[in-house]
Coordinates of C-alpha atoms in Angstrom, one line a residue:
Chain L
M1 CA 12.6 -6.9 18.8
S2 CA 12.9 -5.4 15.4
A3 CA 15.5 -8.5 13.0
P4 CA 17.7 -6.3 11.6
I5 CA 17.5 -5.9 7.7
A6 CA 19.9 -8.9 6.7
A7 CA 17.5 -10.8 8.6
Y8 CA 14.9 -10.3 5.7
E9 CA 16.7 -11.9 3.0
G10 CA 15.8 -14.8 3.7
I11 CA 12.2 -14.4 2.6
L12 CA 12.4 -11.3 -0.1
G13 CA 15.6 -12.5 -1.8
S14 CA 19.3 -10.7 -1.0
S15 CA 18.0 -7.9 -4.0
V16 CA 15.4 -6.2 -1.8
V17 CA 17.7 -6.0 1.0
T18 CA 21.1 -4.9 -1.8
Q19 CA 18.2 -1.9 -2.7
L20 CA 17.3 -1.0 0.6
R21 CA 21.4 -0.7 1.7
R22 CA 22.1 1.3 -1.9
L23 CA 19.2 4.3 -0.5
G24 CA 20.6 4.3 2.9
G25 CA 24.2 5.3 1.9
K26 CA 22.4 7.9 0.3
L27 CA 21.2 9.1 3.0
R28 CA 23.7 8.2 5.6
G29 CA 23.4 10.1 8.7
I30 CA 20.3 12.3 8.5
R31 CA 18.4 12.8 11.1
V32 CA 15.1 11.6 11.0
V33 CA 12.4 12.0 13.9
H34 CA 8.9 10.2 13.5
V35 CA 6.3 11.6 15.5
N36 CA 2.7 10.1 16.9
S37 CA 0.6 9.3 19.7
T38 CA 1.1 5.7 21.2
R39 CA 3.8 3.6 21.4
E40 CA 0.9 1.0 21.8
G41 CA -1.4 -0.5 20.0
G42 CA -2.8 0.0 16.5
G43 CA -0.7 -0.5 13.8
V44 CA 0.7 3.0 13.6
A45 CA 2.9 2.5 16.7
E46 CA 4.1 -1.1 15.1
I47 CA 5.2 1.0 11.9
L48 CA 7.1 3.0 13.6
D49 CA 8.6 -0.1 16.2
W50 CA 10.3 -1.3 12.9
M51 CA 11.1 1.4 10.7
T52 CA 12.4 3.4 13.2
F53 CA 15.5 0.7 14.3
L54 CA 15.4 -0.3 10.5
M55 CA 16.2 3.3 9.4
R56 CA 19.0 3.3 12.2
D57 CA 20.3 -0.2 10.3
L58 CA 20.4 1.6 7.0
G59 CA 22.5 4.0 8.7
L60 CA 20.2 7.1 9.1
D61 CA 20.1 8.9 12.9
A62 CA 16.4 8.0 13.0
S63 CA 14.3 8.4 16.2
W64 CA 10.5 7.8 17.1
E65 CA 9.0 10.3 19.9
V66 CA 5.4 9.7 21.5
I67 CA 3.2 12.9 22.7
H68 CA 1.6 12.6 26.1
G69 CA -1.8 13.4 26.7
T70 CA -4.5 13.9 29.4
Q71 CA -7.6 11.6 29.1
R72 CA -9.7 14.7 27.5
F73 CA -7.0 15.3 25.3
F74 CA -7.5 11.2 23.8
E75 CA -11.0 11.7 23.9
I76 CA -11.2 14.8 21.6
T77 CA -8.1 13.1 19.5
K78 CA -10.5 10.3 19.0
A79 CA -13.6 12.5 18.2
I80 CA -11.2 14.1 15.4
H81 CA -10.1 10.4 14.4
N82 CA -13.8 9.8 14.0
G83 CA -14.8 13.1 12.0
L84 CA -11.1 12.8 9.9
Q85 CA -13.5 9.2 9.4
G86 CA -16.6 10.7 8.0
K87 CA -18.4 10.8 11.4
S88 CA -20.3 13.6 11.8
V89 CA -19.1 14.8 15.6
T90 CA -19.5 17.9 17.7
L91 CA -16.0 19.8 19.1
S92 CA -16.3 23.2 21.2
K93 CA -13.7 25.7 21.1
K94 CA -12.7 24.5 24.1
D95 CA -11.8 21.2 23.3
W96 CA -9.7 22.8 20.5
R97 CA -7.4 24.9 22.5
I98 CA -7.2 21.6 24.9
Y99 CA -5.9 19.9 21.6
Q100 CA -3.3 23.0 21.1
D101 CA -2.4 23.5 24.3
V102 CA -1.1 18.8 25.3
N103 CA 1.0 20.1 21.9
E104 CA 2.4 23.3 23.2
Q105 CA 2.7 20.9 25.9
N106 CA 4.8 18.4 23.8
A107 CA 6.4 21.0 21.6
E108 CA 8.6 21.9 25.4
R109 CA 10.0 18.9 25.7
L110 CA 10.5 18.3 21.8
R111 CA 10.9 21.2 19.8
A112 CA 15.2 20.9 20.5
S113 CA 14.6 17.6 18.1
L114 CA 12.8 18.7 15.8
E115 CA 14.2 21.8 14.8
A116 CA 17.3 20.0 14.8
A117 CA 16.1 17.2 12.6
D118 CA 16.9 16.8 8.7
I119 CA 13.0 15.0 8.7
V120 CA 10.1 15.6 10.5
V121 CA 7.1 13.0 10.2
I122 CA 4.2 13.5 11.8
H123 CA 2.2 10.6 12.0
D124 CA -2.2 11.1 11.8
P125 CA -4.1 14.5 13.8
Q126 CA -2.7 14.1 17.1
P127 CA 0.5 15.8 17.1
A128 CA -0.5 17.8 13.4
C129 CA -0.2 21.4 15.0
L130 CA 3.4 21.0 16.7
L131 CA 5.0 22.4 13.1
K132 CA 3.4 25.6 13.8
L133 CA 5.2 25.4 17.0
C134 CA 8.4 24.7 15.6
P135 CA 9.7 28.5 14.3
N136 CA 12.6 27.5 13.6
R137 CA 12.6 24.0 12.2
K138 CA 15.8 23.3 9.3
G139 CA 14.8 20.2 7.9
K140 CA 11.1 18.8 5.4
W141 CA 8.2 18.2 7.8
I142 CA 6.1 15.3 6.3
W143 CA 2.3 14.7 7.8
R144 CA 1.2 11.5 7.6
G145 CA -2.4 10.6 7.6
H146 CA -2.9 6.7 8.1
I147 CA -6.5 7.1 8.2
D148 CA -10.0 6.8 5.7
F149 CA -10.0 10.1 5.0
S150 CA -12.1 9.7 1.8
R151 CA -15.1 12.2 3.3
P152 CA -14.2 13.5 6.3
F153 CA -16.6 15.7 8.4
G154 CA -15.7 18.8 7.0
P155 CA -15.0 21.3 10.0
V156 CA -13.1 18.9 11.7
W157 CA -11.1 18.7 8.5
K158 CA -10.8 22.5 7.9
M159 CA -9.1 22.5 11.3
I160 CA -6.9 20.0 10.4
R161 CA -6.6 20.9 7.4
S162 CA -5.3 24.1 9.0
Y163 CA -2.6 22.4 10.9
V164 CA -1.1 20.3 7.6
E165 CA -1.2 22.6 5.1
K166 CA 1.9 23.8 6.0
Y167 CA 3.9 20.8 5.9
D168 CA 6.1 20.2 2.6
A169 CA 4.3 17.0 2.5
S170 CA 1.6 14.4 2.9
I171 CA 1.8 11.0 2.6
F172 CA -1.3 9.1 2.4
S173 CA -2.1 5.6 2.0
M174 CA -4.4 5.7 -1.2
S175 CA -5.6 8.4 -3.9
E176 CA -8.4 8.0 -2.2
F177 CA -7.9 9.9 0.6
A178 CA -5.8 12.7 -0.2
Q179 CA -7.3 16.0 -0.1
P180 CA -6.5 19.2 -1.9
L181 CA -3.9 20.4 -0.2
P182 CA -0.6 22.7 -1.4
H183 CA 2.2 20.4 -1.3
P184 CA 2.6 17.2 -3.0
Q185 CA 0.7 14.5 -1.6
F186 CA 2.7 11.4 -1.9
L187 CA 0.8 7.8 -1.8
I188 CA 2.4 5.5 0.6
P189 CA 0.5 1.8 1.4
P190 CA 1.9 0.5 5.0
S191 CA 3.0 -3.1 5.6
I192 CA 3.4 -5.6 8.3
D193 CA 6.5 -7.2 9.4
P194 CA 7.1 -10.7 8.7
L195 CA 9.6 -11.6 11.1
S196 CA 7.3 -9.4 13.9
E197 CA 6.2 -12.1 17.2
K198 CA 2.8 -11.5 15.0
N199 CA 3.5 -12.7 11.8
R200 CA 6.8 -15.0 12.4
D201 CA 6.0 -18.7 11.5
I202 CA 4.7 -21.1 15.0
D203 CA 5.5 -24.3 15.6
P204 CA 2.2 -26.3 15.3
A205 CA 2.6 -27.2 19.1
E206 CA 2.3 -23.5 19.8
L207 CA -1.4 -23.3 18.1
E208 CA -2.2 -26.1 19.0
T209 CA -1.6 -24.3 22.8
V210 CA -3.8 -21.2 21.7
R211 CA -6.6 -23.1 20.2
A212 CA -7.0 -25.4 23.6
E213 CA -6.6 -21.9 26.2
Y214 CA -9.4 -20.7 24.3
R215 CA -11.5 -23.6 23.5
L216 CA -11.6 -23.9 20.3
D217 CA -13.6 -26.8 18.0
P218 CA -10.6 -28.2 16.1
E219 CA -12.8 -30.1 14.0
R220 CA -15.2 -26.9 13.6
P221 CA -14.4 -24.5 10.8
L222 CA -13.0 -20.9 12.4
L223 CA -13.8 -17.4 11.4
V224 CA -11.8 -14.8 12.8
Q225 CA -11.7 -10.9 13.0
V226 CA -8.8 -9.1 14.7
S227 CA -8.8 -5.3 14.6
R228 CA -9.5 -3.3 17.7
F229 CA -13.4 -3.2 19.5
D230 CA -13.7 0.8 16.9
R231 CA -17.5 1.1 15.4
F232 CA -15.4 1.4 12.2
K233 CA -14.3 -2.2 12.3
D234 CA -17.8 -3.3 12.4
P235 CA -17.3 -6.4 15.0
V236 CA -21.6 -5.9 15.6
G237 CA -21.8 -6.3 11.8
V238 CA -18.9 -9.7 12.2
I239 CA -21.8 -11.2 14.5
R240 CA -24.5 -10.7 12.3
A241 CA -23.2 -12.4 9.6
Y242 CA -22.0 -15.9 12.0
R243 CA -25.5 -15.9 12.7
M244 CA -26.7 -16.3 9.4
V245 CA -24.3 -18.5 8.6
R246 CA -24.9 -20.8 12.3
K247 CA -28.3 -21.6 10.6
V248 CA -26.4 -23.9 8.1
A249 CA -23.1 -24.8 9.3
P250 CA -21.8 -25.1 12.8
V251 CA -18.9 -22.1 12.4
Q252 CA -17.1 -21.0 15.3
L253 CA -16.3 -17.1 15.6
V254 CA -13.5 -15.3 17.3
L255 CA -13.0 -11.6 17.4
A256 CA -10.1 -10.3 18.7
G257 CA -8.3 -7.4 19.9
G258 CA -6.9 -4.9 22.1
G259 CA -7.4 -1.6 23.0
A260 CA -4.7 1.4 22.1
T261 CA -4.3 4.1 24.8
D262 CA -5.5 7.3 22.2
D263 CA -8.9 5.1 22.1
P264 CA -10.8 5.4 24.7
E265 CA -13.8 4.5 23.1
G266 CA -13.1 0.6 22.5
K267 CA -14.8 0.0 26.1
A268 CA -18.3 0.6 24.7
V269 CA -17.8 -0.8 21.8
V270 CA -17.2 -4.2 23.7
E271 CA -20.0 -3.5 25.3
E272 CA -21.8 -3.6 22.5
V273 CA -20.3 -6.5 21.0
M274 CA -20.9 -8.2 24.4
E275 CA -24.6 -7.6 24.3
E276 CA -25.1 -8.5 20.3
A277 CA -23.3 -12.4 21.3
D278 CA -25.5 -12.4 23.7
R279 CA -23.4 -15.7 25.6
D280 CA -23.2 -17.7 22.4
P281 CA -20.3 -20.1 23.6
D282 CA -19.1 -20.3 20.1
I283 CA -18.5 -17.0 19.8
H284 CA -14.9 -15.4 21.6
V285 CA -14.6 -12.1 22.0
L286 CA -11.5 -11.7 23.2
L287 CA -9.7 -8.6 24.9
L288 CA -6.0 -8.7 24.3
P289 CA -3.3 -6.9 26.2
P290 CA -1.4 -5.1 23.5
D291 CA 1.6 -7.1 23.4
A292 CA -0.9 -10.0 23.1
H293 CA 1.2 -10.8 19.5
K294 CA 1.8 -14.4 19.1
T295 CA -1.4 -15.0 20.6
I296 CA -3.2 -12.8 17.5
N297 CA -0.2 -14.4 15.5
A298 CA -1.9 -18.2 16.5
L299 CA -5.5 -16.7 16.3
Q300 CA -5.1 -16.3 12.2
R301 CA -3.6 -19.1 11.8
L302 CA -5.9 -21.0 13.2
A303 CA -8.6 -19.7 11.5
D304 CA -10.2 -21.6 8.2
I305 CA -11.2 -17.6 7.4
V306 CA -9.8 -13.8 8.1
L307 CA -12.8 -11.3 7.8
Q308 CA -12.5 -8.1 8.2
K309 CA -15.2 -6.1 8.4
S310 CA -14.4 -2.9 8.1
T311 CA -17.4 0.1 7.4
R312 CA -13.9 2.5 6.9
E313 CA -10.4 1.7 6.8
G314 CA -6.7 3.3 6.7
F315 CA -5.5 -0.1 5.5
G316 CA -6.3 -2.3 7.6
L317 CA -3.3 -4.2 8.2
T318 CA -5.1 -6.9 9.8
V319 CA -6.2 -8.0 6.6
T320 CA -2.1 -8.0 5.2
E321 CA -1.3 -10.2 8.4
G322 CA -4.1 -13.3 7.1
M323 CA -2.6 -12.7 3.7
W324 CA 0.6 -13.3 4.4
K325 CA -0.5 -16.3 6.8
G326 CA -1.8 -17.9 3.5
K327 CA -6.1 -17.3 4.6
P328 CA -8.1 -15.4 2.3
V329 CA -9.8 -12.2 3.2
I330 CA -13.7 -11.4 3.5
G331 CA -13.3 -7.6 3.7
G332 CA -15.6 -4.6 3.8
D333 CA -15.4 -3.3 0.3
V334 CA -13.7 0.2 1.8
G335 CA -9.9 2.1 2.4
G336 CA -7.6 0.0 1.9
I337 CA -9.1 -3.3 1.4
R338 CA -9.3 -2.6 -1.8
L339 CA -5.8 -2.2 -2.5
Q340 CA -5.1 -6.0 -1.2
V341 CA -8.7 -8.3 -1.2
V342 CA -8.9 -8.8 -5.1
N343 CA -12.5 -10.2 -5.6
H344 CA -11.9 -14.1 -6.6
H345 CA -7.6 -14.3 -6.2
T346 CA -7.6 -13.4 -2.7
G347 CA -10.5 -12.8 -1.0
F348 CA -13.8 -10.8 -1.1
L349 CA -14.9 -7.3 -0.9
V350 CA -18.1 -6.9 1.0
N351 CA -21.0 -4.7 1.8
T352 CA -23.5 -5.6 3.8
P353 CA -23.1 -8.6 7.2
E354 CA -25.3 -10.4 4.4
G355 CA -22.4 -10.7 2.2
A356 CA -20.0 -11.8 4.2
A357 CA -22.8 -14.1 5.5
H358 CA -22.3 -15.3 0.9
R359 CA -18.9 -15.4 1.2
I360 CA -18.1 -17.1 4.1
R361 CA -20.8 -19.7 2.7
Y362 CA -18.9 -19.8 -0.4
F363 CA -15.6 -20.8 0.9
L364 CA -17.2 -23.4 3.5
H365 CA -18.7 -25.2 0.5
H366 CA -15.5 -24.5 -1.5
R367 CA -12.9 -25.5 1.1
N368 CA -10.3 -25.8 -1.8
R369 CA -10.3 -22.5 -2.6
I370 CA -9.4 -21.4 0.4
K371 CA -6.1 -22.5 0.1
E372 CA -5.8 -21.3 -3.5
M373 CA -6.7 -18.2 -2.9
G374 CA -4.3 -18.4 0.0
E375 CA -1.3 -19.3 -1.7
V376 CA -1.8 -16.1 -3.7
A377 CA -3.0 -13.5 -1.1
R378 CA 0.6 -15.0 0.6
E379 CA 2.6 -13.7 -2.7
F380 CA 0.3 -10.7 -3.4
V381 CA 1.7 -9.6 0.5
R382 CA 5.1 -10.5 -0.7
E383 CA 5.3 -8.7 -3.5
N384 CA 3.7 -5.7 -2.4
F385 CA 2.9 -5.3 1.8
L386 CA 6.1 -6.4 3.3
L387 CA 8.1 -3.9 5.1
T388 CA 11.3 -3.2 2.8
R389 CA 8.7 -1.9 -0.1
H390 CA 7.5 0.8 2.6
L391 CA 10.6 1.7 4.1
R392 CA 12.0 1.8 0.1
D393 CA 8.9 3.6 -0.4
Y394 CA 10.2 6.7 2.3
L395 CA 13.7 6.0 1.9
T396 CA 12.5 7.3 -2.0
L397 CA 10.6 9.7 -0.2
F398 CA 13.2 11.3 1.5
L399 CA 15.8 11.8 -1.3
T400 CA 13.5 12.9 -3.4
I401 CA 12.5 16.0 -0.6
R402 CA 15.6 16.9 -0.4
S403 CA 16.8 17.4 -3.9
G404 CA 13.7 20.0 -4.0
R405 CA 12.6 18.8 -7.7
N406 CA 9.2 16.9 -8.3
G407 CA 10.2 15.5 -11.8
R408 CA 9.8 12.4 -13.8
I409 CA 13.1 11.2 -13.0
L410 CA 15.4 12.1 -10.4
Y411 CA 19.2 10.9 -10.5
V412 CA 20.4 10.5 -6.9
Chain G
M1 CA 33.2 -2.3 -24.9
T2 CA 32.3 0.4 -22.8
L3 CA 30.9 -1.0 -19.2
F4 CA 27.6 -1.3 -18.8
V5 CA 26.5 1.0 -16.0
I6 CA 23.4 -0.6 -13.7
Q7 CA 21.3 1.6 -12.4
D8 CA 18.5 0.8 -10.0
C9 CA 15.3 3.0 -9.5
S10 CA 12.5 3.4 -7.2
L11 CA 8.6 5.1 -8.0
L12 CA 7.8 7.6 -5.7
I13 CA 4.1 8.1 -6.5
R14 CA 1.9 11.0 -5.6
T15 CA -1.4 12.4 -6.3
S16 CA -1.6 14.5 -9.5
G17 CA -4.1 17.6 -9.0
L18 CA -5.8 16.8 -11.5
L19 CA -10.4 16.4 -10.2
P20 CA -11.0 12.2 -10.0
A21 CA -13.5 11.4 -13.4
A22 CA -17.0 10.4 -12.2
D23 CA -17.9 9.0 -16.1
L24 CA -16.6 8.0 -18.5
R25 CA -16.5 12.2 -20.4
E26 CA -14.9 13.6 -17.4
L27 CA -12.1 11.0 -18.0
R28 CA -11.8 12.1 -21.1
D29 CA -11.3 15.3 -20.7
R30 CA -9.1 14.9 -17.6
I31 CA -7.3 12.6 -20.1
A32 CA -7.4 15.6 -22.8
A33 CA -6.1 18.2 -20.0
C34 CA -3.2 16.0 -18.4
G35 CA 0.3 15.8 -17.5
G36 CA 2.7 13.8 -19.9
N37 CA 3.4 12.4 -16.7
V38 CA 0.4 11.1 -15.2
L39 CA -0.4 9.7 -18.7
F40 CA 2.8 7.7 -18.3
H41 CA 2.1 6.3 -15.1
H42 CA -0.9 4.8 -15.4
F43 CA 0.1 3.3 -19.5
F44 CA 3.9 2.4 -18.3
E45 CA 4.7 2.5 -14.7
T46 CA 1.9 -0.3 -13.1
P47 CA 5.0 -3.0 -13.0
L48 CA 6.6 -1.1 -10.3
R49 CA 3.1 -0.3 -8.8
P50 CA 1.8 -2.2 -5.8
T51 CA -1.3 -3.2 -7.8
F52 CA -1.8 -6.8 -8.3
D53 CA 0.1 -9.5 -10.3
N54 CA -2.6 -11.0 -12.8
P55 CA -4.9 -8.0 -14.0
D56 CA -7.0 -8.1 -17.2
Y57 CA -5.6 -5.2 -18.6
R58 CA -1.9 -3.8 -17.5
N59 CA -3.5 0.1 -18.0
D60 CA -5.4 1.8 -15.1
F61 CA -7.4 3.8 -17.5
A62 CA -9.1 -0.5 -19.3
V63 CA -8.8 -2.2 -15.7
W64 CA -11.1 1.3 -14.0
A65 CA -13.9 0.5 -17.7
K66 CA -14.0 -2.7 -16.9
L67 CA -13.7 -2.7 -12.8
Y68 CA -15.9 -0.1 -12.3
L69 CA -17.9 1.6 -16.2
D70 CA -18.9 -1.9 -16.0
D71 CA -17.4 -1.0 -19.9
R72 CA -16.6 -4.4 -20.8
V73 CA -16.3 -2.7 -24.6
L74 CA -14.3 -0.1 -24.0
A75 CA -11.9 -2.1 -21.7
E76 CA -10.9 -4.7 -24.2
R77 CA -9.9 -1.5 -26.6
L78 CA -8.6 -0.1 -24.1
G79 CA -6.7 -3.0 -22.5
I80 CA -5.0 -4.0 -26.0
L81 CA -2.9 -1.1 -26.9
D82 CA 0.8 -1.4 -26.6
P83 CA 2.1 1.7 -25.1
Y84 CA 5.8 1.2 -26.0
S85 CA 4.1 1.0 -29.8
Y86 CA 3.7 4.3 -30.1
L87 CA 6.6 7.8 -30.5
S88 CA 5.1 10.0 -28.1
L89 CA 2.8 10.3 -25.3
D90 CA 0.6 12.8 -27.2
E91 CA 0.7 9.8 -30.1
L92 CA -1.3 7.4 -27.0
R93 CA -3.0 10.3 -25.9
N94 CA -4.6 10.9 -29.3
M95 CA -5.5 7.4 -29.6
V96 CA -7.0 7.0 -26.5
L97 CA -9.6 10.1 -26.9
G98 CA -10.0 8.5 -30.4
L99 CA -11.5 5.3 -28.5
I100 CA -13.1 6.8 -25.5
D101 CA -14.6 9.4 -28.1
E102 CA -15.5 5.9 -30.6
R103 CA -17.3 4.4 -27.7
L104 CA -19.5 7.5 -26.1
K105 CA -20.8 7.9 -29.7
E106 CA -21.6 4.3 -29.2
L107 CA -23.7 4.9 -25.8
T108 CA -26.9 6.9 -25.1
L109 CA -25.9 6.7 -21.2
V110 CA -22.4 8.4 -20.0
P111 CA -21.3 5.1 -17.9
R112 CA -20.6 6.8 -14.7
A113 CA -19.0 5.0 -11.7
R114 CA -20.5 4.8 -8.3
P115 CA -19.1 7.4 -5.6
G116 CA -16.2 5.9 -4.1
D117 CA -14.9 4.0 -7.3
E118 CA -13.9 7.6 -9.0
F119 CA -10.7 7.0 -11.1
F120 CA -7.9 9.1 -9.2
F121 CA -4.9 10.3 -11.1
Q122 CA -1.4 9.7 -10.0
E123 CA 1.8 10.6 -11.1
A124 CA 5.5 9.5 -10.2
T125 CA 9.3 9.8 -9.7
T126 CA 11.6 7.7 -10.4
V127 CA 14.0 8.0 -8.2
V128 CA 17.8 6.9 -10.1
F129 CA 20.9 5.4 -8.2
D130 CA 24.0 4.2 -9.4
T131 CA 24.4 0.4 -8.0
G132 CA 28.2 1.2 -8.3
E133 CA 28.1 -2.2 -10.3
R134 CA 29.8 -2.8 -13.9
I135 CA 28.8 -5.4 -16.3
R136 CA 32.5 -6.1 -18.7
H137 CA 31.1 -9.1 -21.0
P138 CA 28.4 -9.7 -22.3
R139 CA 29.0 -13.0 -20.5
E140 CA 28.4 -11.4 -17.6
L141 CA 25.0 -10.0 -18.3
A142 CA 22.8 -12.7 -17.5
P143 CA 24.3 -13.4 -14.3
A144 CA 24.2 -9.8 -13.3
I145 CA 20.6 -9.7 -14.7
R146 CA 19.3 -12.9 -12.0
G147 CA 21.0 -11.2 -9.4
M148 CA 19.5 -7.3 -10.3
T149 CA 16.4 -5.3 -8.1
N150 CA 12.9 -5.7 -10.4
G151 CA 13.8 -1.7 -10.4
S152 CA 16.6 -2.3 -12.3
I153 CA 14.8 -4.4 -14.3
Y154 CA 12.6 -1.8 -15.1
Y155 CA 15.1 0.7 -15.7
H156 CA 17.3 -1.1 -18.1
F157 CA 14.0 -2.8 -19.8
L158 CA 11.4 -0.8 -19.8
E159 CA 12.0 2.4 -18.8
A160 CA 14.8 2.6 -21.5
R161 CA 12.4 2.2 -24.6
R162 CA 11.0 5.7 -23.6
R163 CA 14.3 7.4 -22.7
S164 CA 16.2 6.1 -25.9
P165 CA 15.5 7.8 -29.2
A166 CA 15.0 4.8 -31.1
G167 CA 13.1 3.2 -28.1
K168 CA 15.8 0.6 -27.6
D169 CA 16.3 -1.8 -24.1
D170 CA 19.5 -0.5 -22.2
F171 CA 20.6 -4.4 -22.8
S172 CA 20.5 -4.0 -26.4
S173 CA 21.7 -1.1 -27.3
W174 CA 24.6 -1.9 -25.7
L175 CA 25.2 -5.6 -27.0
M176 CA 24.6 -3.9 -30.2
G177 CA 27.4 -2.1 -29.7
D178 CA 29.8 -5.4 -30.0
G179 CA 28.5 -5.2 -34.0
K180 CA 26.4 -8.0 -35.3
K181 CA 27.8 -10.6 -32.9
Y182 CA 25.3 -11.3 -30.4
E183 CA 22.6 -10.4 -32.7
R184 CA 20.4 -13.9 -31.8
H185 CA 20.5 -12.8 -29.1
I186 CA 19.4 -9.0 -29.7
H187 CA 16.2 -10.6 -31.8
A188 CA 15.6 -12.5 -28.9
L189 CA 15.5 -9.5 -26.3
A190 CA 13.0 -7.6 -29.2
S191 CA 10.6 -10.8 -29.0
I192 CA 9.8 -10.6 -25.6
D193 CA 6.2 -9.6 -24.8
L194 CA 5.9 -7.3 -22.5
F195 CA 2.2 -7.1 -22.2
F196 CA 1.3 -9.7 -19.1
H197 CA 4.5 -9.3 -17.1
S198 CA 5.8 -8.8 -14.2
L199 CA 8.9 -7.4 -13.3
A200 CA 9.7 -11.3 -12.0
H201 CA 9.0 -13.0 -15.1
L202 CA 10.6 -10.8 -17.2
R203 CA 13.2 -11.7 -15.2
A204 CA 12.9 -15.3 -16.6
D205 CA 11.7 -14.3 -19.8
L206 CA 15.5 -12.0 -20.5
L207 CA 17.5 -15.0 -19.0
R208 CA 16.1 -17.1 -21.5
A209 CA 16.4 -14.6 -23.9
L210 CA 20.1 -14.3 -22.8
S211 CA 20.8 -18.5 -22.7
N212 CA 24.3 -19.4 -24.2
M213 CA 26.0 -16.2 -24.5
E214 CA 28.9 -17.5 -25.0
S215 CA 28.0 -18.6 -28.4
P216 CA 26.9 -15.3 -30.4
G217 CA 25.3 -15.8 -34.0

């Protein structure tokens, strides 16, 4: 459950909240519908949970719809997701037919609400073809791509592009992901909710409970990577880095994550990870349920160093979460991680398991740097990657797109 | 004295439609051809954007030259440019092009970024809205600034310099309405070095400049 907007004043100051109220006042009563493909698991669902609530708190008539699909549909959309992140995948005409059929079934259910809305925000490729299935739409439609589109696999992007190009605008997390499209492409990084179960402050006793539950040794450094079991997150690479460090330092590693209902590949990746871990008692592979927010929060706080060694990354909210908890992050030199991890200031960007091992050893030899960089990281997140900035960007976008103007200054 | 109307603003960033630049020559050609809004964004609007607070340089071209072209000489030359000291964006553009041309003549190879490290050109719309709040007397200015959003500070102190023909910030322009009474404070505002400031730091400097407002002169 999200907190009301007033609750953020304590963390961010009253001027930030005041600004949101002013923007909300300009958009009072407009009907906004967000659509994605899962209500649980993954960063998008977390964002939509608080965003819908806070938009309502600010006076907008906001709602969140989730499309329903078959197991086969989600296997296909996972392949689409992989293709958009650059993997060569094969999708047959029949697969694309199934993709469209499921969207048509969802359009039957959602059409009245979507066609009546002032603003519709479609998140990611799964529901992208809803627009063409709502011919009597009256509002503005925005497509929001959350993943790393920097080098999409051509045939998959070509098909998704044919749906996306008809939108009034699109949103990407950073300019590196934007693609040639015939409409304005806005750049809005995502964010975290500092008051959510996953990010709120935790009582030290609760931390110790989690430490004991997973038999983590309080005397030895702890490395933590939290993310879905997805090959792009490179959990196997993290284990390899751990092994290189383990030769010289008695570290422990936690790989914690869960699945999402729209990600059928996770099981296979977990098997690969377990094989690589090879029953090492200091590698803790934790399969957590989607609501294990408090456990994830505690693990990130118990960590000495947070890792996110992705090889592709839309943004990397787990990086933001780790930084918000005052931890430096060793992250893959890709996607949105580069927006957050600033070498020698908030952590280190790495390209290989060897690079990750080198930076882990650096921190273990310069323990004071863990604290110093962690403090910088937390303030960097406070200024740039908390939900209030994200919400402000969306409200500003709504005002701009409804005005139909694109100049340098817009007075509203 | 007229009322000071407190505005607030928020930046909405979008891609420019220009192809990314992969090397210094491409950067030069795109800067020569880009619209004024693009140049404005990469020089002036960086304080309102999610970026690390302590960069070596305040404009994106200097940062890119240092981090991705590994050309520290060019980064230093671009990094020292004060965009507010130019009368027009075209004058600023010509200065940047001159520096890049000079550097290209000095080099035997055109510096090139790795794939994925290209320079991406952006532009933005500044959405401005009336807060409904008004300042009636100069003595209310400092307390008002203390409570302003970063957007208000950016709009009135930085963005205003491009908006007003005289290149003045809104606070100084307003105080000048009272003749020479607040000359000392106006001078203090003009003395603030904008170069390394985040908006939070800028607020602190503004408050220092406007301290003792009750004892004008």
